[in-house]
Tab-separated table of C-alpha atoms in Angstrom:
chain	number	residue	atom	x	y	z
A	798	LEU	CA	0.918	-2.373	1.142
A	799	ARG	CA	1.523	1.324	1.843
A	800	LYS	CA	5.222	0.738	2.451
A	801	LYS	CA	5.511	-1.084	-0.871
A	802	ILE	CA	3.764	1.743	-2.701
A	803	PHE	CA	5.946	4.307	-0.938
A	804	ALA	CA	9.080	2.365	-1.954
A	805	LEU	CA	7.837	2.113	-5.532
A	806	CYS	CA	7.087	5.840	-5.716
A	807	LEU	CA	10.477	6.638	-4.231
A	808	SER	CA	12.228	4.375	-6.735
A	809	GLU	CA	10.530	6.216	-9.604
A	810	LEU	CA	12.127	9.526	-8.633
A	811	LYS	CA	15.227	10.816	-10.360
A	812	THR	CA	18.499	9.616	-8.882
A	813	ASP	CA	19.371	13.020	-7.417
A	814	CYS	CA	16.023	13.183	-5.609
A	815	MET	CA	16.480	9.725	-4.180
A	816	GLN	CA	19.926	10.768	-2.946
A	817	ILE	CA	18.667	13.996	-1.370
A	818	LEU	CA	15.759	12.306	0.390
A	819	LYS	CA	18.003	9.488	1.574
A	820	LEU	CA	20.468	11.998	3.020
A	821	ALA	CA	17.684	13.969	4.699
A	822	TYR	CA	15.516	11.184	6.089
A	823	TRP	CA	17.592	8.016	6.330
A	824	GLU	CA	20.880	9.630	7.301
A	825	ASN	CA	19.273	12.564	9.179
A	826	LYS	CA	21.477	15.151	7.502
A	827	ASN	CA	20.554	18.813	7.807
A	828	PRO	CA	20.463	21.138	4.757
A	829	GLU	CA	24.016	22.340	5.396
A	830	GLN	CA	25.337	18.766	5.412
A	831	ILE	CA	23.341	17.894	2.295
A	832	ALA	CA	24.747	20.967	0.562
A	833	GLU	CA	28.259	19.864	1.469
A	834	VAL	CA	27.708	16.368	0.032
A	835	LEU	CA	26.169	17.797	-3.158
A	836	LYS	CA	28.782	20.560	-3.378
A	837	THR	CA	26.144	23.266	-3.628
A	838	SER	CA	24.773	26.123	-1.534
A	839	ASN	CA	22.533	25.639	1.490
A	840	ALA	CA	19.715	27.473	-0.277
A	841	ASN	CA	20.012	25.230	-3.328
A	842	ALA	CA	20.017	22.092	-1.178
A	843	ARG	CA	16.857	23.228	0.631
A	844	GLN	CA	15.166	24.105	-2.646
A	845	ARG	CA	16.062	20.771	-4.227
A	846	LYS	CA	14.811	18.871	-1.165
A	847	THR	CA	11.498	20.755	-1.348
A	848	ARG	CA	11.131	19.949	-5.050
A	849	CYS	CA	11.942	16.293	-4.451
A	850	LEU	CA	9.381	16.044	-1.659
A	851	GLU	CA	6.768	17.591	-3.935
A	852	ALA	CA	7.622	15.081	-6.678
A	853	LEU	CA	7.309	12.212	-4.190
A	854	ARG	CA	3.990	13.504	-2.869
A	855	LYS	CA	2.657	13.831	-6.419
A	856	LYS	CA	3.658	10.264	-7.269
A	857	MET	CA	2.003	9.033	-4.086
A	858	ARG	CA	-1.210	10.950	-4.807
A	859	ASP	CA	-1.187	9.702	-8.407
A	860	THR	CA	-1.317	6.094	-7.193
A	861	GLY	CA	-4.877	6.779	-6.091
A	862	ILE	CA	-4.301	4.953	-2.823
A	863	PHE	CA	-3.341	8.015	-0.823
A	864	ASP	CA	-5.755	10.932	-0.869
A	865	GLN	CA	-3.113	13.142	0.675
A	866	ALA	CA	0.568	12.421	1.103
A	867	THR	CA	1.401	15.002	3.745
A	868	ASN	CA	3.405	13.099	6.358
A	869	PHE	CA	6.753	14.370	5.094
């Protein structure tokens, strides 16, 4: 059930967030590699990843099933 909720929360993110999180966690790309793919600076890539993780955590908390989504 948790995996399904996680997948649902992830699918509700904006496309750019899904791409950034996929690059970071499924493809194990570091911030420099993510920045290269997105054609942006390393600092911007790190900042965007942080924002996307916060958005995902918020969606997970808002489901009411997870008290804290901190495993990322």
